[in-house]
CSV table of C-alpha atoms and ligand atoms in Angstrom, one decimal:
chain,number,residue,atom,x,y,z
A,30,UNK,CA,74.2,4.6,66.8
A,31,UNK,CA,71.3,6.0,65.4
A,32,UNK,CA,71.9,9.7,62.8
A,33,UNK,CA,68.5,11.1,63.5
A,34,UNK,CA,68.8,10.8,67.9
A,35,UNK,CA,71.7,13.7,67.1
A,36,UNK,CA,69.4,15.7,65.3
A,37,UNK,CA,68.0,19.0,67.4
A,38,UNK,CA,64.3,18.7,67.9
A,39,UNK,CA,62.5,20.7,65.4
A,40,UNK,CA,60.1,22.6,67.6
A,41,UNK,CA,57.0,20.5,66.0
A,42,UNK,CA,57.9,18.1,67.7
A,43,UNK,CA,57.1,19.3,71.1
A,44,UNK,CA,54.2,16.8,71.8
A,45,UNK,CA,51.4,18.2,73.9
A,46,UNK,CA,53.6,20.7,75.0
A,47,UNK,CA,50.6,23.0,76.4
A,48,UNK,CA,49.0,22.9,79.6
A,49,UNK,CA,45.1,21.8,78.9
A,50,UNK,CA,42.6,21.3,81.6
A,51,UNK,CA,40.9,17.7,82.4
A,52,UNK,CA,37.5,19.1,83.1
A,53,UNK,CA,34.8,18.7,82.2
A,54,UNK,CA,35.4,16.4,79.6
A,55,UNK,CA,33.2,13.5,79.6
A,56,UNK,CA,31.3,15.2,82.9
A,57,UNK,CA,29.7,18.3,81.8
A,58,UNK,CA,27.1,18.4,84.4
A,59,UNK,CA,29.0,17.5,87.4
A,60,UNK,CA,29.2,21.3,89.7
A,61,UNK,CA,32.6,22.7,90.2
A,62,UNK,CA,33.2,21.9,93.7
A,63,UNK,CA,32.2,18.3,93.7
A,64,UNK,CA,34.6,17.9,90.8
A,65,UNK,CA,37.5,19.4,93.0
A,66,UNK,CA,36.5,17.0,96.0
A,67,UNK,CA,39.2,14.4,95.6
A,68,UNK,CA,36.7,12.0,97.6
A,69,UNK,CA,34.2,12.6,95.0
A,70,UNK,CA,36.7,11.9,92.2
A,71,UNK,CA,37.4,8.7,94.2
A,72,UNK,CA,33.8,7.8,94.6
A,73,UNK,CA,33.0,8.1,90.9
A,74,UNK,CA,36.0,6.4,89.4
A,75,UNK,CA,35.0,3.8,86.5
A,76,UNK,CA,35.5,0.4,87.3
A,77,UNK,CA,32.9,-1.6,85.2
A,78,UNK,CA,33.0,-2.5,81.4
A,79,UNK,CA,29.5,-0.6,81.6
A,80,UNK,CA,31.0,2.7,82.9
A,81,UNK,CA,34.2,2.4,80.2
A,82,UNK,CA,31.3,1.8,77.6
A,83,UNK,CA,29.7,4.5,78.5
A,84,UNK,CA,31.8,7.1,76.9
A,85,UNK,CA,34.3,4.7,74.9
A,86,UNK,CA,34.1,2.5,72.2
A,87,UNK,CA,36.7,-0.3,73.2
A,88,UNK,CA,38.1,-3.1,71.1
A,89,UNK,CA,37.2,-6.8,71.5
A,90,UNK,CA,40.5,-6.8,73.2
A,91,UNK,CA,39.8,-4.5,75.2
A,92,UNK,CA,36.4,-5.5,76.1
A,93,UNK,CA,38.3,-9.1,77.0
A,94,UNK,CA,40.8,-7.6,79.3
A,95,UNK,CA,38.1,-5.9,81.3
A,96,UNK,CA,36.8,-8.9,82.2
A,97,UNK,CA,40.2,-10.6,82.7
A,98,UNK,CA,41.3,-7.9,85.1
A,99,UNK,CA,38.6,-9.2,87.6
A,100,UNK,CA,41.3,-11.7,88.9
A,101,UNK,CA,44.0,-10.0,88.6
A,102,UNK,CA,44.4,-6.1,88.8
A,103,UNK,CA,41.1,-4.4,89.3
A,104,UNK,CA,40.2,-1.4,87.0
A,105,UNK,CA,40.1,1.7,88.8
A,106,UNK,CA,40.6,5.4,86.6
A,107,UNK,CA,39.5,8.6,88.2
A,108,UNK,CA,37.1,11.0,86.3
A,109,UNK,CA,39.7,13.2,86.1
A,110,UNK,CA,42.0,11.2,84.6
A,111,UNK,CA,39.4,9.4,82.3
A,112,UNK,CA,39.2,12.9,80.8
A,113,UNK,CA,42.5,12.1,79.2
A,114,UNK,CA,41.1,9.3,76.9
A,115,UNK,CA,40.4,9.5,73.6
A,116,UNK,CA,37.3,8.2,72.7
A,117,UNK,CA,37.6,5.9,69.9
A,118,UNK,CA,41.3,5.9,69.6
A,119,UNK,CA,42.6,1.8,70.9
A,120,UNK,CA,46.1,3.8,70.5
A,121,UNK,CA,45.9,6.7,73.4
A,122,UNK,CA,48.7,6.9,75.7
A,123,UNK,CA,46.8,7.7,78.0
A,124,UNK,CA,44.8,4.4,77.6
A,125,UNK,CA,46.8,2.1,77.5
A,126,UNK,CA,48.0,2.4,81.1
A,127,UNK,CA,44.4,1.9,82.6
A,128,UNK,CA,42.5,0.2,80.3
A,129,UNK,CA,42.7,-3.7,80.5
A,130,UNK,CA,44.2,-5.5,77.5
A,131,UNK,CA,43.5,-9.0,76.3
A,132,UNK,CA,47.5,-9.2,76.2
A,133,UNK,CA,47.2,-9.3,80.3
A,134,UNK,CA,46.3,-13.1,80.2
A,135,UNK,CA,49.5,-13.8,78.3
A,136,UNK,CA,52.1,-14.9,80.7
A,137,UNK,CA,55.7,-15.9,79.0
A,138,UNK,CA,58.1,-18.3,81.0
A,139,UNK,CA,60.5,-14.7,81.6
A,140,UNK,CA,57.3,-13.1,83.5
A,141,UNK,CA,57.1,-12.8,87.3
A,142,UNK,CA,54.8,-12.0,89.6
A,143,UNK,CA,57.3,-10.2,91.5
A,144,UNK,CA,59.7,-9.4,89.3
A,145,UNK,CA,61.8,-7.4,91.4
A,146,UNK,CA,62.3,-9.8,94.0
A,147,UNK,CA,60.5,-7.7,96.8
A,148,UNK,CA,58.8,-10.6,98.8
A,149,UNK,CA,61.6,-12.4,99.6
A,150,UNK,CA,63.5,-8.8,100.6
A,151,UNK,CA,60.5,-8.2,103.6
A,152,UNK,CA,62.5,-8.5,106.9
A,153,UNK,CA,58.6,-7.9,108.6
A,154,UNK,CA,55.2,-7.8,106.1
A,155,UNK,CA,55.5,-4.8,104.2
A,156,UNK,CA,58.9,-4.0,104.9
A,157,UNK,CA,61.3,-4.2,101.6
A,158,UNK,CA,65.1,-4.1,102.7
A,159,UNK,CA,66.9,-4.2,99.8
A,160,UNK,CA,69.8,-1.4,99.9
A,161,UNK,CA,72.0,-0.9,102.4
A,162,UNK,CA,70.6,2.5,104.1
A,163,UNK,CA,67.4,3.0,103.1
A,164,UNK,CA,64.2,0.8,103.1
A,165,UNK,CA,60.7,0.7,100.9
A,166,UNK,CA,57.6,0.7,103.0
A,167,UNK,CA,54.9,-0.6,101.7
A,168,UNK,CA,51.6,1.3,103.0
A,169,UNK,CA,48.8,0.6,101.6
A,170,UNK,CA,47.6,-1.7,98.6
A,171,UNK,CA,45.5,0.9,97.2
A,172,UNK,CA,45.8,3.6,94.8
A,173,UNK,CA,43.7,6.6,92.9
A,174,UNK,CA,43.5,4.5,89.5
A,175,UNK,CA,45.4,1.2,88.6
A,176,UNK,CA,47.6,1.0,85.8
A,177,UNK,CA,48.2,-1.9,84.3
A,178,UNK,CA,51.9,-2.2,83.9
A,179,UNK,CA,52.4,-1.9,87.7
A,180,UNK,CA,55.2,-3.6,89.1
A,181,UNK,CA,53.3,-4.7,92.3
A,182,UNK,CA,50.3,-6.0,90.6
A,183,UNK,CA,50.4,-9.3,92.8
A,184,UNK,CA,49.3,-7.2,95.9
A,185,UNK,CA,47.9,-4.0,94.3
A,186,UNK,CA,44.1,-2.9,94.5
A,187,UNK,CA,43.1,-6.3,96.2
A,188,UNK,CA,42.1,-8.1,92.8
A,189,UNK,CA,44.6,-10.9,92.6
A,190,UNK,CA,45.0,-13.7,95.4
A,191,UNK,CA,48.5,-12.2,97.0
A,192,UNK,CA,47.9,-10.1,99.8
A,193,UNK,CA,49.3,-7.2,101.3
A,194,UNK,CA,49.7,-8.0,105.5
A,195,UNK,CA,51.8,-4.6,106.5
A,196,UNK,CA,52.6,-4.7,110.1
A,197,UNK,CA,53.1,-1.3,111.1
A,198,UNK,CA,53.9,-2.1,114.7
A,199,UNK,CA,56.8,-4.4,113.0
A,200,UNK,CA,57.7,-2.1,111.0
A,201,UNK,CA,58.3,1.0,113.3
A,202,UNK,CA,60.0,-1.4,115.5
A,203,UNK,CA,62.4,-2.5,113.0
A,204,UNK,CA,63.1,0.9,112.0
A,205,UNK,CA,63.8,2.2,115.2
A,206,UNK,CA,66.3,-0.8,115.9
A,207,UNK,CA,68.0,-0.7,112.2
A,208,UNK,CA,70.1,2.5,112.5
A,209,UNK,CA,71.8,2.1,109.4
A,210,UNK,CA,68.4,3.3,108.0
A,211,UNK,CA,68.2,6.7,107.0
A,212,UNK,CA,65.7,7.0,104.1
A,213,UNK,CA,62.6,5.5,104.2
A,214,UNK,CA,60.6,5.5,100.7
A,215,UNK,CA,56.4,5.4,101.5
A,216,UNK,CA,55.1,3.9,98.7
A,217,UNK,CA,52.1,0.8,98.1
A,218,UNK,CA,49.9,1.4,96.3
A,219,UNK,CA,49.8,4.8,97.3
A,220,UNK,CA,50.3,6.8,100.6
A,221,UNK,CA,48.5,9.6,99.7
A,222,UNK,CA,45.3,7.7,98.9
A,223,UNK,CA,45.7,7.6,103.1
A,224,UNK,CA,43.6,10.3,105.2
A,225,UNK,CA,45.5,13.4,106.4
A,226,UNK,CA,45.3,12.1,109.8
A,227,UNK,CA,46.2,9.0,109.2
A,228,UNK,CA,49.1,10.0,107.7
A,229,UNK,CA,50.1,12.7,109.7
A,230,UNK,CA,50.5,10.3,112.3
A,231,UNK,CA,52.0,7.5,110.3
A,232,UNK,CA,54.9,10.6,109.3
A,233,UNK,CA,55.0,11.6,112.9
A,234,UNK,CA,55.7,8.0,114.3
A,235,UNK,CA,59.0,8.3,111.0
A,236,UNK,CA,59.8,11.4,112.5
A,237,UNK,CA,60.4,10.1,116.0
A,238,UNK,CA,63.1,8.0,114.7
A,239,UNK,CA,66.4,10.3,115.2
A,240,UNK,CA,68.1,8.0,112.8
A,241,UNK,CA,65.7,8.7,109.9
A,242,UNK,CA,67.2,11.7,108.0
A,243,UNK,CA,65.2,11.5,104.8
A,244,UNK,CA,61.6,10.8,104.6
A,245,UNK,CA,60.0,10.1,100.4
A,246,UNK,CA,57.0,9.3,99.4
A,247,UNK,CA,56.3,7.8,95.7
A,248,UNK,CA,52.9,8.8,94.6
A,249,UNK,CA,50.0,9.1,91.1
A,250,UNK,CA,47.6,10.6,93.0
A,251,UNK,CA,49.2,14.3,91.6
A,252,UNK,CA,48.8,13.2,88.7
A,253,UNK,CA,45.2,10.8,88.8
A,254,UNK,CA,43.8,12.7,91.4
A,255,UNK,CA,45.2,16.6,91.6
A,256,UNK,CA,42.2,17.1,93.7
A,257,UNK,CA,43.5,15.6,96.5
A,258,UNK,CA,46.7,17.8,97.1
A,259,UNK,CA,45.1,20.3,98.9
A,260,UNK,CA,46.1,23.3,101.5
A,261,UNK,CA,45.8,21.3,104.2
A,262,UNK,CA,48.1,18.2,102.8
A,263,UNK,CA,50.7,20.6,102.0
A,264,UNK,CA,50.8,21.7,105.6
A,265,UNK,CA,51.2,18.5,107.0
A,266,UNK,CA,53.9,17.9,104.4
A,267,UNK,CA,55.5,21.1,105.0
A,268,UNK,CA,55.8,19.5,109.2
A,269,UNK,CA,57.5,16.6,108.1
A,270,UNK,CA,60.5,18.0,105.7
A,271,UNK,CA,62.7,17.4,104.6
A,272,UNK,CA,60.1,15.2,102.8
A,273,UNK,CA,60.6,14.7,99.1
A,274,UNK,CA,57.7,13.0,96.8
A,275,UNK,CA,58.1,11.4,93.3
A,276,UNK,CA,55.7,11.7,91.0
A,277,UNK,CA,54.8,8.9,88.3
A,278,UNK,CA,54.1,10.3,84.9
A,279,UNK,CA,54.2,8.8,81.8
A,280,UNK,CA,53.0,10.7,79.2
A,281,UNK,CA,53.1,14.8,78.9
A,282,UNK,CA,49.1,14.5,78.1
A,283,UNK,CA,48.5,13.3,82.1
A,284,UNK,CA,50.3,17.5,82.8
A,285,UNK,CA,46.9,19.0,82.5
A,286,UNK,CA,46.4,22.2,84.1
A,287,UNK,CA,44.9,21.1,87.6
A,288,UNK,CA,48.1,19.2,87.4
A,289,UNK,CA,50.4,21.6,87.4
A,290,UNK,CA,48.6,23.5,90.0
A,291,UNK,CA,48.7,21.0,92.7
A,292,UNK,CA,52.1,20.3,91.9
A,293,UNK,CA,53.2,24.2,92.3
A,294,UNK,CA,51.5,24.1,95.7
A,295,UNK,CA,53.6,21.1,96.6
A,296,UNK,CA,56.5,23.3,95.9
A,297,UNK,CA,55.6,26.3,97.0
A,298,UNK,CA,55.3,24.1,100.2
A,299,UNK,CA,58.8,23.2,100.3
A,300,UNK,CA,58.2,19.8,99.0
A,301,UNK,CA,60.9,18.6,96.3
A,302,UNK,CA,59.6,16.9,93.8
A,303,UNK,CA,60.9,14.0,91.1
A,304,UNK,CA,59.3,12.3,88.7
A,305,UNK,CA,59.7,8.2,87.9
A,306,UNK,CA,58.7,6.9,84.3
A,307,UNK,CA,57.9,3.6,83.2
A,308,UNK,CA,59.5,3.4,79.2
A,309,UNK,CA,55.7,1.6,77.8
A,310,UNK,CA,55.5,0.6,74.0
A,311,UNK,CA,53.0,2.9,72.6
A,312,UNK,CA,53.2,5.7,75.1
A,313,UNK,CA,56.3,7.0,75.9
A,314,UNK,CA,58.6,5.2,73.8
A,315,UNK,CA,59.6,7.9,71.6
A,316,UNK,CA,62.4,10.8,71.8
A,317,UNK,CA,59.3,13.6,70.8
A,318,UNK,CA,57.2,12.6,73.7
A,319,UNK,CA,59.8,11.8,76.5
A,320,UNK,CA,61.4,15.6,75.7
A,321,UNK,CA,57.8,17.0,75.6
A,322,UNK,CA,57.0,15.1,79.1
A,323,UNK,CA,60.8,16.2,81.3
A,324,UNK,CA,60.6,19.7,80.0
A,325,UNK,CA,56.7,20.0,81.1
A,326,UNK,CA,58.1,18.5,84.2
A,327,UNK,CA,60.7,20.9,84.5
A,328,UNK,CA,58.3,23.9,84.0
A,329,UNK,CA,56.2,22.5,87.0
A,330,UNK,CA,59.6,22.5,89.1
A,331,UNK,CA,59.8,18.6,88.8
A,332,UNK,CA,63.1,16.5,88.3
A,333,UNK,CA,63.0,14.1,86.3
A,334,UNK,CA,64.0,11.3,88.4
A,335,UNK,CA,64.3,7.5,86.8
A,336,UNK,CA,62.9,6.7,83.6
A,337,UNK,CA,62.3,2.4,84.3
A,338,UNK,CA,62.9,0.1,81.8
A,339,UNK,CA,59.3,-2.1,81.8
A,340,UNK,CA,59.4,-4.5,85.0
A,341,UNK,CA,58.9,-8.1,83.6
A,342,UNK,CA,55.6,-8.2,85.2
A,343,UNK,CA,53.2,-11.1,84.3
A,344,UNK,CA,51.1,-10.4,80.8
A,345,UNK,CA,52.9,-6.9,80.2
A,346,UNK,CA,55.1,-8.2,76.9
A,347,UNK,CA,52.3,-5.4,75.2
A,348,UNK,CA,53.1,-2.5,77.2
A,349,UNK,CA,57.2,-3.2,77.3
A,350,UNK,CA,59.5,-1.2,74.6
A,351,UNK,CA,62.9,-2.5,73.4
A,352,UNK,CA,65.8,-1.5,76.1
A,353,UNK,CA,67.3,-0.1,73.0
A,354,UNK,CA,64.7,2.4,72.7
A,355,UNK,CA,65.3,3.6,76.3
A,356,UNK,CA,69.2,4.1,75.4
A,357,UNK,CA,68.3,5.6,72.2
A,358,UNK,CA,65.5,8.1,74.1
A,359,UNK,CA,68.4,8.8,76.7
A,360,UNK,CA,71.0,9.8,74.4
A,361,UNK,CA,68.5,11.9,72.2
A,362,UNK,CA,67.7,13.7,75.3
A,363,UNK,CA,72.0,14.4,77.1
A,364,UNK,CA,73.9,17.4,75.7
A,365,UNK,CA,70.4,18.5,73.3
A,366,UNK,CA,68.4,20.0,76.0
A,367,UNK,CA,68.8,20.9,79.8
A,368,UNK,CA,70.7,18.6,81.8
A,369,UNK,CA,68.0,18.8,84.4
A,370,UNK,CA,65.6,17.3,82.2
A,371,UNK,CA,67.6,14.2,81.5
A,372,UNK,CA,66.3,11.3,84.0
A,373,UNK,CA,68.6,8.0,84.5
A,374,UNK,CA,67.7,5.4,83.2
A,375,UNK,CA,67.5,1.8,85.1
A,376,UNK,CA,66.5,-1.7,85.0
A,377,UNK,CA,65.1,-2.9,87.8
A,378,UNK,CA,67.8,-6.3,87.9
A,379,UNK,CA,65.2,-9.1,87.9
A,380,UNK,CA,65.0,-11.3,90.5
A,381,UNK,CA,66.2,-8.8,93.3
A,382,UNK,CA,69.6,-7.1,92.1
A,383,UNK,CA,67.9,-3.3,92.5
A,384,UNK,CA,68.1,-0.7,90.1
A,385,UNK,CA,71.0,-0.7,87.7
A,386,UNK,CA,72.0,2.1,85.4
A,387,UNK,CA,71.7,1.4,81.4
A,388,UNK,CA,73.7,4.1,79.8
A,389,UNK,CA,74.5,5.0,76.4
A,390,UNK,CA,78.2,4.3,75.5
A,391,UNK,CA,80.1,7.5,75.7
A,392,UNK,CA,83.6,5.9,76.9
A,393,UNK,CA,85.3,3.7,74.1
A,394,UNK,CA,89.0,3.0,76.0
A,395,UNK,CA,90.3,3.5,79.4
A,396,UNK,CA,93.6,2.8,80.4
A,397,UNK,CA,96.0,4.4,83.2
A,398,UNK,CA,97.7,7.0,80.6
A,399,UNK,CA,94.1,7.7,78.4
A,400,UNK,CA,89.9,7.9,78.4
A,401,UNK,CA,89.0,8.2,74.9
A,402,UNK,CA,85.5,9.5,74.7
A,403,UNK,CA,82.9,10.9,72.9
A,404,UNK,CA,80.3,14.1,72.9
A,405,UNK,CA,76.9,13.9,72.1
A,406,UNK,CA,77.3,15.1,68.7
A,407,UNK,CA,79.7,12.0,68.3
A,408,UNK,CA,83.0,13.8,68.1
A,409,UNK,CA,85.5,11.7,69.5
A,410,UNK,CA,87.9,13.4,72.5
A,411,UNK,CA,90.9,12.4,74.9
A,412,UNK,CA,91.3,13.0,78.7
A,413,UNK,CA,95.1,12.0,79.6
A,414,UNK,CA,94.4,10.1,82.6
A,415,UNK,CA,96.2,12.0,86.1
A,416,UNK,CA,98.8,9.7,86.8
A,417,UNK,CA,97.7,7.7,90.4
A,418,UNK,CA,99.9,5.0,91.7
A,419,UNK,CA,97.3,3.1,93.1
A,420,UNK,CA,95.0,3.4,89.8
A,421,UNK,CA,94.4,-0.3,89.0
A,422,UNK,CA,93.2,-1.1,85.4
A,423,UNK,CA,89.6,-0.5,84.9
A,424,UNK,CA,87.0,-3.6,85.6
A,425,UNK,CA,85.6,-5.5,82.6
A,426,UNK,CA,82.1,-3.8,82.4
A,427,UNK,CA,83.4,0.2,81.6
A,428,UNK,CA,84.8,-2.1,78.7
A,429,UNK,CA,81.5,-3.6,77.8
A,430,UNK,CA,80.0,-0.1,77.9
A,431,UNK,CA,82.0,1.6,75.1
A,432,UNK,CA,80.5,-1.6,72.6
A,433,UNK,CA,77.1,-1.0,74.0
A,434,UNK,CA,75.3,1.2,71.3
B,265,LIG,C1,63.7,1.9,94.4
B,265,LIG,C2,63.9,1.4,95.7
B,265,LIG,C3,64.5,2.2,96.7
B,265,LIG,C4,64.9,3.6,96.4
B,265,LIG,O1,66.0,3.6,95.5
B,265,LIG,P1,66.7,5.0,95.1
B,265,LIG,O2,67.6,4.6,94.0
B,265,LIG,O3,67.4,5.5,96.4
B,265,LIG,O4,65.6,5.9,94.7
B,265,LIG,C5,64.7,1.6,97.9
B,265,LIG,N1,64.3,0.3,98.1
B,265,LIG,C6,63.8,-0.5,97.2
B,265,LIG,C7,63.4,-1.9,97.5
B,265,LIG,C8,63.5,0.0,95.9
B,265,LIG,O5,63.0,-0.7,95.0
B,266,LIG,S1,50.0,4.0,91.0
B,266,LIG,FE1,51.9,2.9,91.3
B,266,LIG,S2,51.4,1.3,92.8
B,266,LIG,FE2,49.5,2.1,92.0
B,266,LIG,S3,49.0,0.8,90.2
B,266,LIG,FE3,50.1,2.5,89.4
B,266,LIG,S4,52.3,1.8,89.4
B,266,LIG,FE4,51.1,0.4,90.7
């Protein structure tokens, strides 16, 4: 276990901590209310090495991954999140999520294009029935701004040769028949790239479905496009609840102020809101940073939800951090600060086995009479066990866990 995890955080090391607007940034002369039109922020995203070069100085690498990317994931970053880029730093967190990387085009024999198993999960195209009572719908293949870690890179932004073919007719269909369903989780791409109308009527057609008691939707465009969570959204929202969104958000930088607004109006709409984070070498792998980012979230009435361990997507071995570092970041964060504020951490089991819980050891022995545990200061502690006849001995994994840090 590592000393300096049990430390408490010196209050310097509250990365980023303030909220600091996007605009105008790199835009200066752009008016006000074009810059708040989400479609205009769609319109003007970069997507050529000549637009990134216009205000960055990339790296040869970087200059390489642009042109890469043309096969593979297209390059897509809002204005407003552009803003978020330091100009001649190859380091920003920020990016390296949306800036290609030479280290794209390498491909090791552990890589998959769908590394969580997802395609061969689609009872009907688009359609991912993995869990026993709850379903991933797959909406759209498009999002505000591409990053490049993204697990469903083989369909996303219409780049690579896989395509997305949702049938919605199917899919309705199968929902309404499947009454074991009760959750369905909207996600792509992203649903909220989708017209109000269009998905008003898509979360009306849900609705319909007694069965369906829980309705999510997994979304960046809060965070690449605030713009787009307007008054009106929120209504519609607000029709459909209970209706819960999770956020993505990687790095405490990407809570800018228009952030945080659109996010309050969210709540104040009656919207719960979580937030899922991909653990990325360079970003967000370290304790400073992740407690900067979930108590940001917190102050914006977000949960912090999962925290992902790096999907083994094709040419991401540059963007993945040690699983080590995701335990150590998890137990840095349990018993320091707010319980809220801690997420759980998972690997997605490659191949198709879902999410799976990676936890720090905290249980060293467990038998009928005894749990010996310990704290998150590392003091060591007994529980006498209550005495249950039918208590059977404990499976092999609890055993693994206590040797696992
Ligand atoms: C992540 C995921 C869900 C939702 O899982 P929760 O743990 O309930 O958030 C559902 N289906 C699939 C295929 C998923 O990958
Ligand atoms: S927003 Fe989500 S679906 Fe879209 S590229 Fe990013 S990770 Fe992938």
């Amino acid at each position: 276990m590592d000393r300096q995890t049990l430390e408490p955080h010196p209050p310097e090391s509250r990365v980023e901590a303030d909220f600091v607007p996007s605009a105008p940034g790199y835009w200066p002369d752009v008016a006000p209310e074009l810059w708040n039109d989400w479609k205009w922020q769609f319109k003007n995203r970069v997507t050529t090495l000549e637009g990134l070069e216009q205000h960055l100085n990339l790296t040869p690498q970087e200059r390489a991954g642009v042109i890469l990317s043309g096969h593979k994931l297209a390059l897509a970053v809002t204005p407003h999140y552009f803003n978020l880029i330091e100009r001649d730093n190859p380091d920003c967190p920020i990016r390296r999520q949306v800036i290609p990387h030479v280290g794209e085009g390498t491909v090791s024999a552990s890589e998959m294009a769908d590394p969580c198993g997802e395609d061969s999960h689609m009872p009907v195209p688009g359609l991912v029935h993995r869990y026993p009572d709850r379903v991933l719908f797959l909406v759209t293949d498009r999002c505000a701004a591409y990053c490049r870690y993204c697990t469903r890179s083989r369909v996303v932004s219409g780049a690579g040769e896989q395509e997305l073919h949702t049938d919605f007719d199917q899919a309705i269909a199968y929902l309404e028949k499947h009454t074991e369903i009760r959750d369905v989780l909207l996600s792509g791409g992203d649903p909220l790239i989708f017209s109000d109308d269009k998905l008003d009527a898509l979360l009306t057609k849900l609705r319909a479905i007694p069965h369906l008691e829980f309705l999510r939707i997994g979304s960046r465009v809060p965070i690449f496009m605030p713009q787009r969570i307007t008054p009106e959204l929120c209504r519609i929202l607000q029709k459909h609840q209970p209706l819960w969104i999770s956020i993505h958000t990687n790095h405490p930088r990407e809570l800018t102020t228009e952030v945080r607004d659109a996010l309050a109006m969210l709540a104040n709409h009656g919207v719960p809101l979580g937030n899922q984070s991909v653990l990325l070498a360079g970003v967000n792998d370290s304790l400073p940073v992740m407690s900067s980012l979930v108590h940001k979230l917190l102050r914006c009435r977000v949960r912090p939800y999962y925290l992902y361990q790096c999907d083994l997507i094709q040419g991401s071995a540059h963007l993945r951090a040690p699983v080590r570092k995701g335990i150590e970041i998890i137990e840095g964060l349990r018993g320091h600060t707010t319980g809220y504020a801690v997420p759980q951490y998972v690997i997605d089991a490659p191949g198709g086995g879902g999410k799976v819980p990676i936890n720090p050891g905290y249980v060293f022995f467990h038998d009928a009479e005894k749990v010996v545990f310990r704290n998150f200061e590392g003091k060591v502690f007994e529980y006498p066990e209550v005495p249950d006849a039918g208590l059977q001995p404990k499976p092999s994994p609890l055993r693994e866990e206590a040797f696992s840090c």
